[in-house]
């Protein structure tokens, strides 16, 4: 996915705007038609488990650029994303516009455009650099459905907390076999951005992450704690 960047460890754990109701209902309907369900319980004020995110960032850095074993997950993600895009644009009537410049000043403007105009603008993949496996069109479609069903349906922003919540919300719309690819594209990239060594998204990879246990026992590195006193 890769495109947006935010200040390191920006702290905004709670919803920044009211969820877009018809988008939320659309996510639930899409999942229900496929025998799945979408629940936002526990996600509206979710905060990142920082030790887990550091471990995820390290995994992302160590992952190969291309692992053929990940292809079934990425193929499943591609297929479900296409279905979600059809649902968003045809069933729900949202107009998606691909732009050459960052289309919104903030997440509230994106949500308001969806709410008022049934329109979602996304920054062109061609402008930001192509994906190593998805076509530009496929990646643009993913940006559109993730902004809508991950963020706008939930009322969460593009901070580290909002991105984790959006990943967990959006993952419920995907079949289980697609979720490892979605995790790499969202949780993996955002963990590397916020907890990695460079402060950027780094190289996009066709690979998957190993399962990690939730952990509150380990602490963030001392240097990070000193720079960001509220960091755990």
mmCIF file of C-alpha atoms in Angstrom:
data_model
loop_
_atom_site.group_PDB
_atom_site.id
_atom_site.type_symbol
_atom_site.label_atom_id
_atom_site.label_comp_id
_atom_site.label_asym_id
_atom_site.label_seq_id
_atom_site.Cartn_x
_atom_site.Cartn_y
_atom_site.Cartn_z
ATOM 1 C CA UNK A 1 0.000 0.000 0.000
ATOM 2 C CA UNK A 2 2.491 2.664 1.272
ATOM 3 C CA UNK A 3 1.848 6.355 0.702
ATOM 4 C CA UNK A 4 1.222 8.461 3.780
ATOM 5 C CA UNK A 5 3.645 9.397 6.535
ATOM 6 C CA UNK A 6 3.000 10.925 9.962
ATOM 7 C CA UNK A 7 5.155 12.310 12.763
ATOM 8 C CA UNK A 8 6.765 9.488 14.718
ATOM 9 C CA UNK A 9 4.600 8.274 17.635
ATOM 10 C CA UNK A 10 1.874 10.872 17.098
ATOM 11 C CA UNK A 11 -0.599 10.276 19.920
ATOM 12 C CA UNK A 12 -4.279 10.269 18.963
ATOM 13 C CA UNK A 13 -5.734 7.015 20.247
ATOM 14 C CA UNK A 14 -9.434 7.824 20.043
ATOM 15 C CA UNK A 15 -11.774 8.451 17.106
ATOM 16 C CA UNK A 16 -11.149 11.784 15.400
ATOM 17 C CA UNK A 17 -14.570 11.973 13.708
ATOM 18 C CA UNK A 18 -17.904 10.222 13.610
ATOM 19 C CA UNK A 19 -17.831 6.990 11.620
ATOM 20 C CA UNK A 20 -19.488 7.183 8.202
ATOM 21 C CA UNK A 21 -22.596 5.130 8.883
ATOM 22 C CA UNK A 22 -23.450 3.892 5.392
ATOM 23 C CA UNK A 23 -19.844 2.784 4.884
ATOM 24 C CA UNK A 24 -19.922 0.913 8.187
ATOM 25 C CA UNK A 25 -23.190 -0.754 7.193
ATOM 26 C CA UNK A 26 -21.697 -1.630 3.813
ATOM 27 C CA UNK A 27 -18.730 -3.348 5.456
ATOM 28 C CA UNK A 28 -21.065 -5.388 7.634
ATOM 29 C CA UNK A 29 -23.264 -6.340 4.682
ATOM 30 C CA UNK A 30 -20.290 -7.400 2.558
ATOM 31 C CA UNK A 31 -18.967 -9.634 5.312
ATOM 32 C CA UNK A 32 -22.401 -11.106 6.131
ATOM 33 C CA UNK A 33 -22.957 -12.107 2.497
ATOM 34 C CA UNK A 34 -19.796 -14.227 2.782
ATOM 35 C CA UNK A 35 -20.515 -15.810 6.139
ATOM 36 C CA UNK A 36 -18.281 -13.433 8.078
ATOM 37 C CA UNK A 37 -19.014 -10.592 10.469
ATOM 38 C CA UNK A 38 -17.545 -7.195 11.279
ATOM 39 C CA UNK A 39 -17.424 -5.879 14.837
ATOM 40 C CA UNK A 40 -15.767 -2.657 15.956
ATOM 41 C CA UNK A 41 -15.975 -3.517 19.626
ATOM 42 C CA UNK A 42 -12.729 -2.574 21.352
ATOM 43 C CA UNK A 43 -11.364 -0.781 18.285
ATOM 44 C CA UNK A 44 -12.668 2.747 18.771
ATOM 45 C CA UNK A 45 -10.093 3.500 21.474
ATOM 46 C CA UNK A 46 -7.527 0.819 20.685
ATOM 47 C CA UNK A 47 -3.893 1.666 21.348
ATOM 48 C CA UNK A 48 -0.913 -0.081 19.819
ATOM 49 C CA UNK A 49 0.894 -2.700 21.891
ATOM 50 C CA UNK A 50 4.301 -1.030 21.548
ATOM 51 C CA UNK A 51 6.591 -3.999 22.354
ATOM 52 C CA UNK A 52 4.654 -6.087 19.857
ATOM 53 C CA UNK A 53 4.953 -3.338 17.260
ATOM 54 C CA UNK A 54 8.727 -3.138 17.760
ATOM 55 C CA UNK A 55 8.914 -6.898 17.209
ATOM 56 C CA UNK A 56 6.745 -6.578 14.093
ATOM 57 C CA UNK A 57 9.011 -3.834 12.737
ATOM 58 C CA UNK A 58 12.022 -6.090 13.222
ATOM 59 C CA UNK A 59 10.238 -8.932 11.446
ATOM 60 C CA UNK A 60 9.308 -6.677 8.571
ATOM 61 C CA UNK A 61 12.909 -5.505 8.205
ATOM 62 C CA UNK A 62 14.194 -9.076 8.204
ATOM 63 C CA UNK A 63 11.603 -10.436 5.766
ATOM 64 C CA UNK A 64 12.712 -11.199 2.202
ATOM 65 C CA UNK A 65 11.608 -8.824 -0.528
ATOM 66 C CA UNK A 66 9.830 -11.707 -2.261
ATOM 67 C CA UNK A 67 8.765 -15.001 -0.755
ATOM 68 C CA UNK A 68 6.871 -17.279 -3.128
ATOM 69 C CA UNK A 69 5.173 -18.949 -0.159
ATOM 70 C CA UNK A 70 3.275 -15.680 0.399
ATOM 71 C CA UNK A 71 1.709 -15.648 -3.067
ATOM 72 C CA UNK A 72 -1.504 -17.539 -2.142
ATOM 73 C CA UNK A 73 -2.212 -14.927 0.551
ATOM 74 C CA UNK A 74 -1.559 -12.022 -1.817
ATOM 75 C CA UNK A 75 -3.695 -13.627 -4.513
ATOM 76 C CA UNK A 76 -6.537 -14.060 -2.024
ATOM 77 C CA UNK A 77 -6.129 -10.458 -0.880
ATOM 78 C CA UNK A 78 -6.242 -9.258 -4.487
ATOM 79 C CA UNK A 79 -9.464 -11.184 -5.169
ATOM 80 C CA UNK A 80 -11.230 -9.959 -2.035
ATOM 81 C CA UNK A 81 -10.073 -6.375 -2.572
ATOM 82 C CA UNK A 82 -11.562 -6.478 -6.070
ATOM 83 C CA UNK A 83 -14.882 -7.693 -4.635
ATOM 84 C CA UNK A 84 -14.815 -4.995 -1.962
ATOM 85 C CA UNK A 85 -14.097 -2.335 -4.566
ATOM 86 C CA UNK A 86 -17.072 -3.503 -6.631
ATOM 87 C CA UNK A 87 -19.209 -3.384 -3.484
ATOM 88 C CA UNK A 88 -18.000 0.117 -2.618
ATOM 89 C CA UNK A 89 -18.414 1.615 -6.062
ATOM 90 C CA UNK A 90 -21.347 -0.297 -7.571
ATOM 91 C CA UNK A 91 -23.439 -1.501 -4.646
ATOM 92 C CA UNK A 92 -22.835 1.559 -2.454
ATOM 93 C CA UNK A 93 -22.395 4.060 -5.270
ATOM 94 C CA UNK A 94 -19.154 5.646 -4.099
ATOM 95 C CA UNK A 95 -17.171 7.412 -6.797
ATOM 96 C CA UNK A 96 -13.433 6.765 -6.482
ATOM 97 C CA UNK A 97 -11.074 9.313 -8.012
ATOM 98 C CA UNK A 98 -7.351 8.621 -8.398
ATOM 99 C CA UNK A 99 -5.342 11.829 -8.026
ATOM 100 C CA UNK A 100 -1.767 12.844 -8.770
ATOM 101 C CA UNK A 101 -1.415 14.778 -5.488
ATOM 102 C CA UNK A 102 -2.353 13.946 -1.905
ATOM 103 C CA UNK A 103 -6.102 14.630 -2.092
ATOM 104 C CA UNK A 104 -6.988 15.520 1.499
ATOM 105 C CA UNK A 105 -5.399 17.707 4.193
ATOM 106 C CA UNK A 106 -6.488 15.274 6.923
ATOM 107 C CA UNK A 107 -8.587 12.207 7.629
ATOM 108 C CA UNK A 108 -11.623 14.276 8.592
ATOM 109 C CA UNK A 109 -11.747 15.747 5.082
ATOM 110 C CA UNK A 110 -11.617 12.268 3.594
ATOM 111 C CA UNK A 111 -14.461 11.069 5.803
ATOM 112 C CA UNK A 112 -16.553 14.158 5.102
ATOM 113 C CA UNK A 113 -16.153 13.678 1.347
ATOM 114 C CA UNK A 114 -17.425 10.129 1.708
ATOM 115 C CA UNK A 115 -20.252 11.208 3.996
ATOM 116 C CA UNK A 116 -21.443 14.216 1.991
ATOM 117 C CA UNK A 117 -20.487 13.486 -1.601
ATOM 118 C CA UNK A 118 -20.166 9.668 -1.683
ATOM 119 C CA UNK A 119 -16.709 10.238 -3.118
ATOM 120 C CA UNK A 120 -13.292 8.912 -2.129
ATOM 121 C CA UNK A 121 -10.094 10.292 -3.620
ATOM 122 C CA UNK A 122 -6.884 8.269 -3.427
ATOM 123 C CA UNK A 123 -3.323 9.159 -4.264
ATOM 124 C CA UNK A 124 -2.150 7.380 -7.403
ATOM 125 C CA UNK A 125 0.132 4.400 -6.912
ATOM 126 C CA UNK A 126 1.916 5.479 -10.074
ATOM 127 C CA UNK A 127 2.913 8.696 -8.302
ATOM 128 C CA UNK A 128 4.231 6.993 -5.183
ATOM 129 C CA UNK A 129 5.935 4.012 -6.821
ATOM 130 C CA UNK A 130 4.431 0.736 -7.936
ATOM 131 C CA UNK A 131 3.675 -2.262 -5.778
ATOM 132 C CA UNK A 132 5.971 -5.298 -6.207
ATOM 133 C CA UNK A 133 3.050 -7.655 -6.936
ATOM 134 C CA UNK A 134 -0.220 -5.758 -7.402
ATOM 135 C CA UNK A 135 -0.800 -3.623 -10.475
ATOM 136 C CA UNK A 136 -1.165 0.124 -9.964
ATOM 137 C CA UNK A 137 -4.907 -0.202 -10.467
ATOM 138 C CA UNK A 138 -5.171 -3.011 -7.918
ATOM 139 C CA UNK A 139 -3.188 -1.043 -5.348
ATOM 140 C CA UNK A 140 -5.304 2.060 -5.965
ATOM 141 C CA UNK A 141 -8.383 -0.074 -5.349
ATOM 142 C CA UNK A 142 -6.924 -1.306 -2.090
ATOM 143 C CA UNK A 143 -6.193 2.246 -0.959
ATOM 144 C CA UNK A 144 -9.817 3.148 -1.655
ATOM 145 C CA UNK A 145 -11.393 0.241 0.223
ATOM 146 C CA UNK A 146 -8.967 0.478 3.149
ATOM 147 C CA UNK A 147 -9.602 4.193 3.622
ATOM 148 C CA UNK A 148 -13.341 3.545 3.484
ATOM 149 C CA UNK A 149 -13.841 0.253 5.303
ATOM 150 C CA UNK A 150 -10.785 0.412 7.547
ATOM 151 C CA UNK A 151 -10.805 4.075 8.562
ATOM 152 C CA UNK A 152 -14.044 5.883 7.683
ATOM 153 C CA UNK A 153 -16.290 3.057 8.891
ATOM 154 C CA UNK A 154 -14.499 3.116 12.237
ATOM 155 C CA UNK A 155 -13.807 6.814 12.799
ATOM 156 C CA UNK A 156 -10.070 6.346 13.218
ATOM 157 C CA UNK A 157 -7.251 8.346 11.697
ATOM 158 C CA UNK A 158 -3.883 7.666 10.142
ATOM 159 C CA UNK A 159 -1.871 7.638 13.368
ATOM 160 C CA UNK A 160 -0.102 4.504 14.590
ATOM 161 C CA UNK A 161 -3.120 3.724 16.787
ATOM 162 C CA UNK A 162 -5.629 4.455 14.032
ATOM 163 C CA UNK A 163 -3.772 2.322 11.517
ATOM 164 C CA UNK A 164 -3.696 -0.671 13.864
ATOM 165 C CA UNK A 165 -7.410 -0.289 14.558
ATOM 166 C CA UNK A 166 -8.149 0.069 10.837
ATOM 167 C CA UNK A 167 -6.180 -3.096 10.081
ATOM 168 C CA UNK A 168 -8.149 -5.081 12.667
ATOM 169 C CA UNK A 169 -11.477 -3.733 11.440
ATOM 170 C CA UNK A 170 -10.736 -4.260 7.774
ATOM 171 C CA UNK A 171 -9.262 -7.738 8.260
ATOM 172 C CA UNK A 172 -12.710 -9.001 9.230
ATOM 173 C CA UNK A 173 -13.927 -8.401 5.672
ATOM 174 C CA UNK A 174 -11.202 -10.613 4.192
ATOM 175 C CA UNK A 175 -11.187 -14.418 4.132
ATOM 176 C CA UNK A 176 -8.667 -15.968 6.536
ATOM 177 C CA UNK A 177 -6.326 -16.981 3.731
ATOM 178 C CA UNK A 178 -5.932 -13.316 2.656
ATOM 179 C CA UNK A 179 -5.251 -11.840 6.075
ATOM 180 C CA UNK A 180 -1.493 -12.561 6.241
ATOM 181 C CA UNK A 181 -1.019 -10.420 3.123
ATOM 182 C CA UNK A 182 -3.256 -7.673 4.511
ATOM 183 C CA UNK A 183 -1.254 -7.755 7.745
ATOM 184 C CA UNK A 184 2.009 -7.288 5.842
ATOM 185 C CA UNK A 185 0.542 -4.416 3.811
ATOM 186 C CA UNK A 186 -0.895 -2.563 6.815
ATOM 187 C CA UNK A 187 0.340 -3.619 10.251
ATOM 188 C CA UNK A 188 3.769 -4.590 8.925
ATOM 189 C CA UNK A 189 4.377 -1.404 6.983
ATOM 190 C CA UNK A 190 3.016 0.864 9.705
ATOM 191 C CA UNK A 191 5.033 -0.878 12.421
ATOM 192 C CA UNK A 192 8.167 -0.369 10.360
ATOM 193 C CA UNK A 193 7.232 3.293 9.787
ATOM 194 C CA UNK A 194 6.617 4.069 13.454
ATOM 195 C CA UNK A 195 8.953 1.636 15.204
ATOM 196 C CA UNK A 196 11.620 0.884 12.625
ATOM 197 C CA UNK A 197 15.065 2.432 12.289
ATOM 198 C CA UNK A 198 14.445 4.826 9.398
ATOM 199 C CA UNK A 199 11.130 6.577 10.096
ATOM 200 C CA UNK A 200 9.699 5.682 6.691
ATOM 201 C CA UNK A 201 7.741 2.812 5.158
ATOM 202 C CA UNK A 202 10.794 1.123 3.769
ATOM 203 C CA UNK A 203 10.718 -1.388 0.950
ATOM 204 C CA UNK A 204 7.371 -2.959 0.107
ATOM 205 C CA UNK A 205 7.580 -6.728 0.327
ATOM 206 C CA UNK A 206 5.691 -9.776 -0.865
ATOM 207 C CA UNK A 207 6.091 -11.832 2.283
ATOM 208 C CA UNK A 208 4.222 -12.561 5.514
ATOM 209 C CA UNK A 209 4.837 -12.080 9.231
ATOM 210 C CA UNK A 210 5.093 -14.745 11.896
ATOM 211 C CA UNK A 211 2.439 -14.705 14.662
ATOM 212 C CA UNK A 212 3.404 -12.729 17.756
ATOM 213 C CA UNK A 213 1.948 -12.855 21.225
ATOM 214 C CA UNK A 214 0.459 -9.704 22.688
ATOM 215 C CA UNK A 215 2.958 -8.486 25.278
ATOM 216 C CA UNK A 216 2.848 -5.677 27.798
ATOM 217 C CA UNK A 217 5.850 -6.928 29.755
ATOM 218 C CA UNK A 218 8.621 -5.631 27.527
ATOM 219 C CA UNK A 219 9.281 -1.914 27.330
ATOM 220 C CA UNK A 220 10.188 0.289 24.406
ATOM 221 C CA UNK A 221 13.917 0.986 24.127
ATOM 222 C CA UNK A 222 15.190 3.464 26.711
ATOM 223 C CA UNK A 223 16.181 6.018 24.065
ATOM 224 C CA UNK A 224 12.614 6.022 22.751
ATOM 225 C CA UNK A 225 11.187 6.395 26.255
ATOM 226 C CA UNK A 226 13.438 9.390 26.857
ATOM 227 C CA UNK A 227 12.424 11.051 23.602
ATOM 228 C CA UNK A 228 8.731 10.234 24.026
ATOM 229 C CA UNK A 229 8.019 10.104 27.799
ATOM 230 C CA UNK A 230 4.475 8.759 27.316
ATOM 231 C CA UNK A 231 5.672 5.853 25.250
ATOM 232 C CA UNK A 232 5.295 2.327 26.638
#
